[in-house]
Amino acid sequence: MNKYIVLIFIITACNTPEKEKFNTIDYVTVGKMMDTIKPPYVIDLSRNHKRLVFIGCDHNRDSTHPQFKVIEKYFNDLQPALAFNEGGQVADSVHFTSLNEAASRKGEIGALKYLSDKAGIHMMNGDVDDSTEYAITLKQYPQDQLLLYYLMERLVIPYLYGAYGNGSFEELYHKAIDKWFINNGFPISEKQKSFDYFKQLYQHYTGAPFELKITSEVEKFDYINGGDCRFCAIGRGSKMIRDSILLHKIDEALDKYDRVIVTFGHGHAIALKPALKQLLDRK
């Protein structure tokens, strides 16, 4: 099993040695803070000869959004030796001709890849790979609830906010089931692959028929909501897994390099700010 399965406990385990504990902001509080802290949210930390710039982004492909110029500004000022993105590893063969093209095609991932290529450095995946996250979360939550949560969080909601363009949602759904889930080890039966099954699952757990639009039922999948909200809790659990692994990757990177840049969602940035300060203080 991947070593990162053990590392998810770094943040919260009560019996972890003091030097390995990281303080983070809980995601219900993060959600409230996000109302007043808008992206890009920049955390710029220095300690001795080490410097870390963590830019909390809005996941969009609007090349006119101010976050892209902010990423470029801090990248050029920092001149990082290593970059981490959120969303998975991008092939070395993928290149962009301009910051505008990169942002339009791949959002902040594209912008960071363009700048990294231009500077001749590597852009690395700061996320946990899907197969490892699935192995962890399937031990914690029922398979059908996880499938519904991931489809809403990674497919439906981003689609509704324009992250995947204007193509057919159903075509995108069928591609995602294979590419994002089955190919990464998430157990899905032939029956569960269908769009009809997803709609049945949605209605079963929300009590409302699925509509391809933002509705009040979508709130049931928003991690910022506290109380008795099973899918919100799944969302917070997923983010904490990813946060703990990202912290470990940054920690290892700063042992080797003096200057590191990270672009992740700005909710992650808010949650991790205290831990990032702790991490730099140890260098």
Coordinates of C-alpha atoms in Angstrom, one line a residue:
M1 CA 0.0 0.0 0.0
N2 CA 1.2 3.5 -0.8
K3 CA 3.1 5.2 2.0
Y4 CA 0.7 8.2 2.0
I5 CA -2.1 6.0 3.5
V6 CA -0.1 6.3 6.8
L7 CA 0.6 10.0 6.4
I8 CA -3.1 11.0 6.4
F9 CA -3.0 10.8 10.2
I10 CA -0.2 13.4 10.5
I11 CA -2.6 16.3 11.1
T12 CA -5.1 14.8 13.6
A13 CA -3.6 11.8 15.4
C14 CA -3.5 12.4 19.1
N15 CA -0.5 10.1 19.7
T16 CA 1.6 11.7 17.0
P17 CA 4.9 13.1 18.4
E18 CA 4.6 16.8 19.0
K19 CA 7.2 17.7 16.3
E20 CA 5.0 16.0 13.6
K21 CA 1.7 17.7 14.5
F22 CA 0.4 20.4 12.2
N23 CA -2.3 22.9 13.2
T24 CA -4.9 23.5 10.6
I25 CA -8.2 25.4 10.4
D26 CA -11.3 23.2 10.3
Y27 CA -13.2 23.3 7.0
V28 CA -16.5 24.6 8.5
T29 CA -14.5 27.7 9.7
V30 CA -12.7 27.8 6.4
G31 CA -16.0 28.0 4.6
K32 CA -17.1 31.0 6.7
M33 CA -13.7 32.7 6.1
M34 CA -14.0 32.2 2.3
D35 CA -16.9 34.7 2.3
T36 CA -14.4 37.5 3.0
I37 CA -11.1 36.1 1.7
K38 CA -11.2 36.0 -2.0
P39 CA -8.8 34.4 -4.4
P40 CA -6.0 34.8 -5.2
Y41 CA -5.0 34.3 -1.6
V42 CA -1.3 34.5 -1.2
I43 CA 0.7 33.0 1.6
D44 CA 4.4 34.1 1.3
L45 CA 6.6 32.6 4.0
S46 CA 10.3 32.8 4.6
R47 CA 12.7 31.2 7.1
N48 CA 16.4 31.6 7.0
H49 CA 17.2 30.9 3.3
K50 CA 14.0 29.0 2.6
R51 CA 10.9 30.6 1.0
L52 CA 7.5 29.1 0.2
V53 CA 4.8 30.9 -1.8
F54 CA 1.4 29.2 -1.6
I55 CA -1.3 30.8 -3.9
G56 CA -4.9 29.9 -3.1
C57 CA -6.7 30.0 -6.4
D58 CA -10.2 29.9 -7.8
H59 CA -10.6 27.0 -10.2
N60 CA -11.6 28.7 -13.4
R61 CA -10.3 29.2 -17.0
D62 CA -11.1 32.9 -17.3
S63 CA -7.7 34.2 -18.5
T64 CA -8.7 37.7 -17.4
H65 CA -9.0 36.7 -13.7
P66 CA -6.5 38.5 -11.6
Q67 CA -5.1 35.3 -10.2
F68 CA -3.1 34.5 -13.3
K69 CA -1.1 37.8 -13.2
V70 CA -0.6 37.2 -9.5
I71 CA 0.8 33.7 -10.1
E72 CA 3.1 35.1 -12.8
K73 CA 4.3 38.0 -10.6
Y74 CA 5.1 35.7 -7.6
F75 CA 6.7 33.1 -9.8
N76 CA 9.0 35.6 -11.4
D77 CA 9.9 37.1 -8.1
L78 CA 10.5 33.8 -6.3
Q79 CA 12.2 32.0 -9.2
P80 CA 11.2 28.7 -7.6
A81 CA 13.2 25.5 -7.9
L82 CA 10.1 23.4 -7.8
A83 CA 6.3 23.9 -8.3
F84 CA 3.3 22.0 -7.0
N85 CA -0.1 22.1 -8.6
E86 CA -3.5 20.8 -7.5
G87 CA -5.2 18.3 -9.9
G88 CA -2.7 15.6 -10.9
Q89 CA 0.5 15.2 -12.8
V90 CA 0.7 16.9 -16.2
A91 CA 2.7 15.2 -18.9
D92 CA 6.1 16.7 -19.8
S93 CA 4.9 16.6 -23.4
V94 CA 2.1 19.2 -22.6
H95 CA 3.2 22.8 -23.4
F96 CA 1.5 26.1 -23.9
T97 CA 2.5 29.1 -26.1
S98 CA 1.4 31.8 -23.7
L99 CA 0.1 32.4 -20.2
N100 CA -3.3 33.4 -21.7
E101 CA -3.6 30.1 -23.7
A102 CA -2.5 28.1 -20.6
A103 CA -5.0 29.8 -18.4
S104 CA -7.8 29.4 -21.0
R105 CA -7.1 25.7 -21.5
K106 CA -6.1 24.5 -18.0
G107 CA -6.7 27.3 -15.5
E108 CA -4.1 27.7 -12.8
I109 CA -2.6 24.3 -13.6
G110 CA -1.9 25.5 -17.1
A111 CA -0.5 28.8 -15.9
L112 CA 1.9 27.1 -13.5
K113 CA 2.9 24.6 -16.2
Y114 CA 3.6 27.4 -18.7
L115 CA 5.7 29.3 -16.2
S116 CA 7.6 26.2 -15.0
D117 CA 8.4 25.2 -18.6
K118 CA 9.6 28.7 -19.3
A119 CA 11.9 28.6 -16.3
G120 CA 13.1 25.1 -16.9
I121 CA 11.8 23.6 -13.6
H122 CA 9.5 20.7 -12.9
M123 CA 5.8 21.1 -12.0
M124 CA 4.8 18.3 -9.7
N125 CA 1.4 16.9 -8.5
G126 CA 0.8 18.2 -5.0
D127 CA -2.3 16.0 -4.7
V128 CA -2.7 12.5 -3.6
D129 CA -3.3 10.2 -6.6
D130 CA -6.9 9.1 -7.0
S131 CA -6.2 5.4 -6.5
T132 CA -4.6 6.1 -3.1
E133 CA -7.4 8.4 -2.0
Y134 CA -10.0 5.8 -3.0
A135 CA -8.2 3.1 -1.1
I136 CA -8.3 5.3 2.0
T137 CA -11.9 6.6 1.8
L138 CA -13.5 3.3 0.8
K139 CA -12.4 2.1 4.3
Q140 CA -14.3 5.0 5.9
Y141 CA -17.5 5.4 3.9
P142 CA -20.0 3.3 1.9
Q143 CA -19.1 2.9 -1.8
D144 CA -22.4 4.3 -3.1
Q145 CA -22.1 7.4 -1.0
L146 CA -18.6 8.0 -2.0
L147 CA -19.4 7.6 -5.7
L148 CA -22.2 10.1 -5.4
Y149 CA -20.1 12.6 -3.5
Y150 CA -17.1 12.4 -5.9
L151 CA -19.4 12.7 -8.9
M152 CA -21.0 15.8 -7.5
E153 CA -17.8 17.4 -6.2
R154 CA -15.5 16.6 -9.2
L155 CA -18.0 16.5 -12.1
V156 CA -21.4 18.1 -11.6
I157 CA -20.6 21.2 -9.6
P158 CA -17.5 22.2 -11.6
Y159 CA -19.4 21.6 -14.8
L160 CA -22.2 23.9 -13.6
Y161 CA -19.7 26.6 -13.0
G162 CA -18.1 26.3 -16.4
A163 CA -15.0 24.3 -15.6
Y164 CA -15.5 21.8 -18.4
G165 CA -16.8 24.0 -21.2
N166 CA -20.2 23.8 -22.8
G167 CA -20.1 20.2 -24.1
S168 CA -22.6 17.5 -23.4
F169 CA -22.7 16.7 -19.7
E170 CA -23.8 13.1 -20.3
E171 CA -20.9 12.5 -22.6
L172 CA -18.5 13.9 -20.1
Y173 CA -20.1 11.8 -17.4
H174 CA -19.4 8.5 -19.3
K175 CA -15.8 9.5 -19.9
A176 CA -15.3 10.5 -16.3
I177 CA -16.7 7.2 -14.9
D178 CA -14.0 5.2 -16.8
K179 CA -11.1 7.7 -16.7
W180 CA -11.5 9.1 -13.2
F181 CA -12.9 6.1 -11.3
I182 CA -12.7 2.7 -12.9
N183 CA -9.2 3.2 -14.3
N184 CA -8.1 4.4 -10.8
G185 CA -9.4 1.4 -8.9
F186 CA -12.8 2.7 -7.7
P187 CA -15.1 -0.4 -7.7
I188 CA -18.0 0.3 -10.0
S189 CA -20.3 -2.4 -11.4
E190 CA -21.7 -2.3 -14.9
K191 CA -25.0 -1.2 -13.6
Q192 CA -23.5 1.6 -11.6
K193 CA -21.7 3.1 -14.7
S194 CA -25.0 4.3 -16.2
F195 CA -26.2 7.9 -16.0
D196 CA -29.6 6.6 -14.9
Y197 CA -28.0 4.9 -11.9
F198 CA -26.4 8.2 -10.9
K199 CA -29.7 10.0 -11.1
Q200 CA -31.3 7.2 -9.0
L201 CA -28.5 7.5 -6.4
Y202 CA -28.9 11.3 -6.3
Q203 CA -32.7 11.1 -5.7
H204 CA -32.2 8.3 -3.1
Y205 CA -29.9 10.4 -0.9
T206 CA -31.3 13.9 -1.5
G207 CA -35.0 13.1 -1.9
A208 CA -35.1 15.2 -5.1
P209 CA -34.8 14.4 -8.8
F210 CA -31.4 15.3 -10.3
E211 CA -31.4 18.6 -12.2
L212 CA -28.4 19.9 -14.1
K213 CA -28.4 23.3 -12.3
I214 CA -27.5 24.8 -9.0
T215 CA -30.2 24.0 -6.5
S216 CA -30.6 23.9 -2.8
E217 CA -29.9 20.2 -2.9
V218 CA -26.3 20.9 -4.0
E219 CA -25.7 22.3 -0.5
K220 CA -25.8 18.7 0.8
F221 CA -22.4 18.3 -0.9
D222 CA -20.7 21.4 0.3
Y223 CA -18.0 20.7 2.9
I224 CA -18.5 24.0 4.7
N225 CA -21.9 23.0 6.1
G226 CA -21.7 21.5 9.6
G227 CA -24.2 19.5 11.6
D228 CA -25.8 16.3 10.4
C229 CA -24.6 16.4 6.8
R230 CA -23.1 13.1 5.7
F231 CA -21.8 14.3 2.3
C232 CA -20.3 17.5 3.8
A233 CA -18.4 15.3 6.2
I234 CA -17.1 13.1 3.4
G235 CA -16.0 16.3 1.6
R236 CA -14.1 17.5 4.7
G237 CA -12.5 14.1 5.1
S238 CA -11.3 14.1 1.5
K239 CA -9.8 17.5 1.9
M240 CA -7.9 16.6 5.1
I241 CA -6.4 13.6 3.4
R242 CA -5.2 15.7 0.5
D243 CA -3.9 18.4 2.9
S244 CA -1.9 16.1 5.0
I245 CA -0.2 14.6 1.9
L246 CA 0.4 18.0 0.4
L247 CA 2.1 19.1 3.6
H248 CA 4.3 16.1 3.5
K249 CA 5.3 16.8 -0.1
I250 CA 6.1 20.4 0.7
D251 CA 8.1 19.4 3.7
E252 CA 10.2 17.0 1.7
A253 CA 10.6 19.5 -1.1
L254 CA 11.9 22.2 1.3
D255 CA 14.5 19.8 2.6
K256 CA 16.0 19.7 -0.9
Y257 CA 15.1 23.1 -2.4
D258 CA 15.2 26.6 -1.0
R259 CA 12.3 28.1 -3.1
V260 CA 9.0 26.3 -3.7
I261 CA 5.7 27.6 -5.2
V262 CA 2.3 26.0 -4.8
T263 CA -1.1 26.7 -6.5
F264 CA -4.1 25.0 -4.8
G265 CA -7.7 26.0 -4.2
H266 CA -8.0 28.9 -1.8
G267 CA -9.9 26.9 0.7
H268 CA -6.9 24.7 1.1
A269 CA -4.7 27.7 1.5
I270 CA -6.8 29.1 4.3
A271 CA -7.0 25.7 6.1
L272 CA -3.2 25.1 5.8
K273 CA -1.8 28.6 6.7
P274 CA -1.0 27.8 10.4
A275 CA 0.6 24.4 9.3
L276 CA 2.7 26.1 6.6
K277 CA 4.0 28.5 9.2
Q278 CA 4.9 25.7 11.5
L279 CA 6.5 23.8 8.6
L280 CA 8.8 26.8 7.7
D281 CA 9.7 27.3 11.4
R282 CA 11.2 23.8 11.4
K283 CA 13.6 24.6 8.6

